[in-house]
Coordinates of C-alpha atoms in Angstrom, one line a residue:
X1 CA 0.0 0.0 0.0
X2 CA 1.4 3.4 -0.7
X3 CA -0.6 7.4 -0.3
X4 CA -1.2 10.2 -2.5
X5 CA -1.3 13.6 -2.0
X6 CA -4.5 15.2 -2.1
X7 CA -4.8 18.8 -0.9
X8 CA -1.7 20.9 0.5
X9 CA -1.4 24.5 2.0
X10 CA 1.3 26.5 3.6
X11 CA 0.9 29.7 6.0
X12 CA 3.8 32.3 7.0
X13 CA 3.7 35.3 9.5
X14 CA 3.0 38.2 8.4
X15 CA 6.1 39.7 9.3
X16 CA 8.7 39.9 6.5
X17 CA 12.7 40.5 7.9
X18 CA 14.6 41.3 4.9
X19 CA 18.3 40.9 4.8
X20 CA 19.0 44.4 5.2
X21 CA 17.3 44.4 8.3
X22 CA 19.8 41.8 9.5
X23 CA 22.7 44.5 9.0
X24 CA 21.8 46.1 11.7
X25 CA 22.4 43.3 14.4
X26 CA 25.4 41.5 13.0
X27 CA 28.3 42.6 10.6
X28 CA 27.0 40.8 7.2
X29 CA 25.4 42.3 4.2
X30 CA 22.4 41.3 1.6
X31 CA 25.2 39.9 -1.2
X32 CA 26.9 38.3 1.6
X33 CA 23.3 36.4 2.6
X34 CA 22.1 35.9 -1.3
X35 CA 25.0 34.9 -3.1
X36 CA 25.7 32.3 -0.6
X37 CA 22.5 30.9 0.1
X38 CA 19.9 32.3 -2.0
X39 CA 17.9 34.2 0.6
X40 CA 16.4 37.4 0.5
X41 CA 14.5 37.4 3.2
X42 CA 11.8 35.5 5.8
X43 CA 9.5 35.6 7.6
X44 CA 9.4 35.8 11.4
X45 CA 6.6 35.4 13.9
X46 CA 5.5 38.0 16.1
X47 CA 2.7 37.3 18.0
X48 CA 1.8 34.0 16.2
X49 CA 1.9 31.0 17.3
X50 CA 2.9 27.6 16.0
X51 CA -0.1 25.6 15.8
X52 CA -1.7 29.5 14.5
X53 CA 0.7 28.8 10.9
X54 CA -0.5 25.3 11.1
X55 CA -3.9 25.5 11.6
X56 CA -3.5 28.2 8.6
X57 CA -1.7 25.6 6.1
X58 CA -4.0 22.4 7.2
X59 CA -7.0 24.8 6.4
X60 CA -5.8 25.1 3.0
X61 CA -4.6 21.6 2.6
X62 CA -8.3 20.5 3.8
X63 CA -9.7 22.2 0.7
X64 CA -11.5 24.8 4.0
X65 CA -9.8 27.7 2.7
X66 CA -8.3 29.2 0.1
X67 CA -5.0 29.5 -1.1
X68 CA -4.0 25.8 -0.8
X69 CA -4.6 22.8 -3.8
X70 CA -7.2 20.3 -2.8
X71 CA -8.8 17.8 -5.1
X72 CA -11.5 18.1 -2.7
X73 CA -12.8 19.1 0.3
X74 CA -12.2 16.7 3.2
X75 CA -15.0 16.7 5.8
X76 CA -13.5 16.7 9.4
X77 CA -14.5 13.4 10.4
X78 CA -12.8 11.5 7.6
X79 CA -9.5 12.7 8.9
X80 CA -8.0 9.7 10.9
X81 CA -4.7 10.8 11.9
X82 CA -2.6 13.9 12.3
X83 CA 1.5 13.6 12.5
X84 CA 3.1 17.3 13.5
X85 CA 6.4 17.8 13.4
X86 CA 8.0 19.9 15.0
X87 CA 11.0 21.0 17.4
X88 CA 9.7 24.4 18.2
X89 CA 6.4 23.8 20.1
X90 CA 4.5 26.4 21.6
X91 CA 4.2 24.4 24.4
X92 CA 5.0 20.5 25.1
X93 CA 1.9 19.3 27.0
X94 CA -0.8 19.3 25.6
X95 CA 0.9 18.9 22.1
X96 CA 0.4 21.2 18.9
X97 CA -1.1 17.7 17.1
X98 CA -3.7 17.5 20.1
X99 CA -4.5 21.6 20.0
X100 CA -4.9 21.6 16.1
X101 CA -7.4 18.7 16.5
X102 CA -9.4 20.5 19.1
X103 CA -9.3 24.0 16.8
X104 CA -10.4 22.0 13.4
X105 CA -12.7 19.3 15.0
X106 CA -11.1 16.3 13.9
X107 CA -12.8 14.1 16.1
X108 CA -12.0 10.9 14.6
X109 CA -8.0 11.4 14.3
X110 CA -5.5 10.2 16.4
X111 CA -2.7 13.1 16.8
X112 CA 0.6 13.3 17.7
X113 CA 4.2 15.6 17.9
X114 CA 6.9 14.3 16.4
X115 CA 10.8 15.7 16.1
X116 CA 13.0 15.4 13.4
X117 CA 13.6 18.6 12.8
X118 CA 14.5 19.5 9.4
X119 CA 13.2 15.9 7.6
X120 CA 10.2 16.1 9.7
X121 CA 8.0 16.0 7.3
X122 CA 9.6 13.3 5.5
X123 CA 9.4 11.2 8.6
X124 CA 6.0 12.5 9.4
X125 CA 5.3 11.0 5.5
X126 CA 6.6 7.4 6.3
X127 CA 5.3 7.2 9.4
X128 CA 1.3 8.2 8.2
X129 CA 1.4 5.9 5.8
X130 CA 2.7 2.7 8.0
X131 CA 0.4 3.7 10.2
X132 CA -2.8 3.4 8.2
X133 CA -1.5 0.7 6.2
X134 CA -0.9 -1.4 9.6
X135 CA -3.4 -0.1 11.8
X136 CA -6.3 1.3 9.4
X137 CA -7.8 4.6 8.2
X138 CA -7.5 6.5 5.1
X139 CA -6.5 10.1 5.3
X140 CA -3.8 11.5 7.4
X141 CA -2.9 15.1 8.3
X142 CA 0.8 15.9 8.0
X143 CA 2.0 19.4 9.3
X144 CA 5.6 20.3 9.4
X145 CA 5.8 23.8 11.4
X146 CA 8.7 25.6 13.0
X147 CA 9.1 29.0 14.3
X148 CA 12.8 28.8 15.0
X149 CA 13.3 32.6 15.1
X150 CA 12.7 31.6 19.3
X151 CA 15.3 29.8 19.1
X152 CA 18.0 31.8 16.6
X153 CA 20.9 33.7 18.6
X154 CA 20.2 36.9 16.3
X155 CA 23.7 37.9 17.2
X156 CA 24.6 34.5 15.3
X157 CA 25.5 35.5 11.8
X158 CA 25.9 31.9 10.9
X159 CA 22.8 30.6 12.0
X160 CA 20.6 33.6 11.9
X161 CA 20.5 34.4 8.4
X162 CA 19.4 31.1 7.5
X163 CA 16.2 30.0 9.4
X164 CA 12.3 31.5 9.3
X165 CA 9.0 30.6 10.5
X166 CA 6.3 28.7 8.4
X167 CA 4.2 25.6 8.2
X168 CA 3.2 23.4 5.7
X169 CA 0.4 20.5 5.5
X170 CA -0.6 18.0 3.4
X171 CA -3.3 15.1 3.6
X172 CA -2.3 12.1 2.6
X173 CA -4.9 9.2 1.3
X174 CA -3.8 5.5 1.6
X175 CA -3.9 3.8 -2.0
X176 CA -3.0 0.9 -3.6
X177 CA 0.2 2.2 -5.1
X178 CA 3.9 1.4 -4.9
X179 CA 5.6 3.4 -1.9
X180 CA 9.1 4.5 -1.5
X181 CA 10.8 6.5 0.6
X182 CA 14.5 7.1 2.2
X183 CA 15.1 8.2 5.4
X184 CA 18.5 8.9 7.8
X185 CA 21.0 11.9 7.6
X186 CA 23.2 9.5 4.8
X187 CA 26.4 12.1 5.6
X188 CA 28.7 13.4 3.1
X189 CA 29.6 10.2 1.5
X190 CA 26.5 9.1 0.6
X191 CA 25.7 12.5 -0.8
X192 CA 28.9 12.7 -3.1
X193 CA 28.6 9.1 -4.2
X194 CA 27.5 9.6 -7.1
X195 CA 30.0 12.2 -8.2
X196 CA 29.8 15.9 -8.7
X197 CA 26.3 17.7 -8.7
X198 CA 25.3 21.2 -9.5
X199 CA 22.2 23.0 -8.8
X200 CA 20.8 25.9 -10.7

């Protein structure tokens, strides 16, 4: 058994922090940020919370709002479980997972926080899909949502330039397709095994 994708969404605070602005709290510059990583700018909570960008993106992804690509609109109690991953909660009991199921009434789902920080979604992927393979149900809710910007050292110029806030969601419906998917940090070797590779 394997799942397809059938509605996604994303939500970012409003607040946009453009290199420039970074200028003033450490010594780089805008080329210094974009030539080197592409980055112009992000966006940065203030006053939102985490579960407030997901429940935004798993609007959207729910075909509720717009914005987001659905095939369809999903009815709240056909959702059966929601994976959120995340490593910036806004708090850790009761989880974001269990506070976005109270705020979109998804009375059927089993929901739960997961970590893996950066492939958090890609975990939170695998890990919906074994679980309604194995256990039953057919649509999962996926989040992946950080605000890291609570966590940056903004005095950090190697670190600070680099990270946002922002959610993404995606529900996921079992099917009777082929699934694949690799997971683990495979390290520099693994990466450069096959050779050189360029980007862009």
């Amino acid at each position: 058994m394997g799942c397809t994708i059938i509605g996604c969404g994303k939500q970012l605070p409003a607040l946009d922090v453009p290199n420039e602005e970074l200028t003033k709290l450490v010594d780089t510059s805008d080329e210094w940020i974009s030539t080197r990583t592409g980055i112009l700018s992000r966006r940065v909570c203030v006053g939102e919370g985490n579960v407030d960008l997901a429940e935004g993106a798993a609007r959207q992804a729910l075909g509720w709002a717009d914005g987001g690509y659905s095939e369809r609109k999903i009815a709240p109690e056909d959702i059966d479980l929601i994976i959120y991953s995340t490593i910036t909660p806004d708090e850790v009991v009761p989880t974001c997972a269990a506070v976005l199921r109270r705020r979109l009434g998804l009375v059927n789902a089993a929901a739960f926080d997961m970590n893996a920080a950066c492939s958090g979604f890609i975990y939170g992927t695998a890990v919906a899909r074994g679980l309604m393979a194995t256990l039953g149900g057919r649509y999962a809710l996926v989040v992946g949502c950080e605000a890291l910007s609570r966590l940056m050292d903004q005095t950090d110029r190697s670190t600070c330039v680099l990270f946002g806030d922002g959610a993404g969601a995606a529900i996921f419906e079992l099917c009777d397709a082929p699934f694949a998917i690799t997971l683990g940090a495979r390290g520099d070797e693994a990466i450069h095994a096959g050779g050189p590779c360029r980007t862009g």
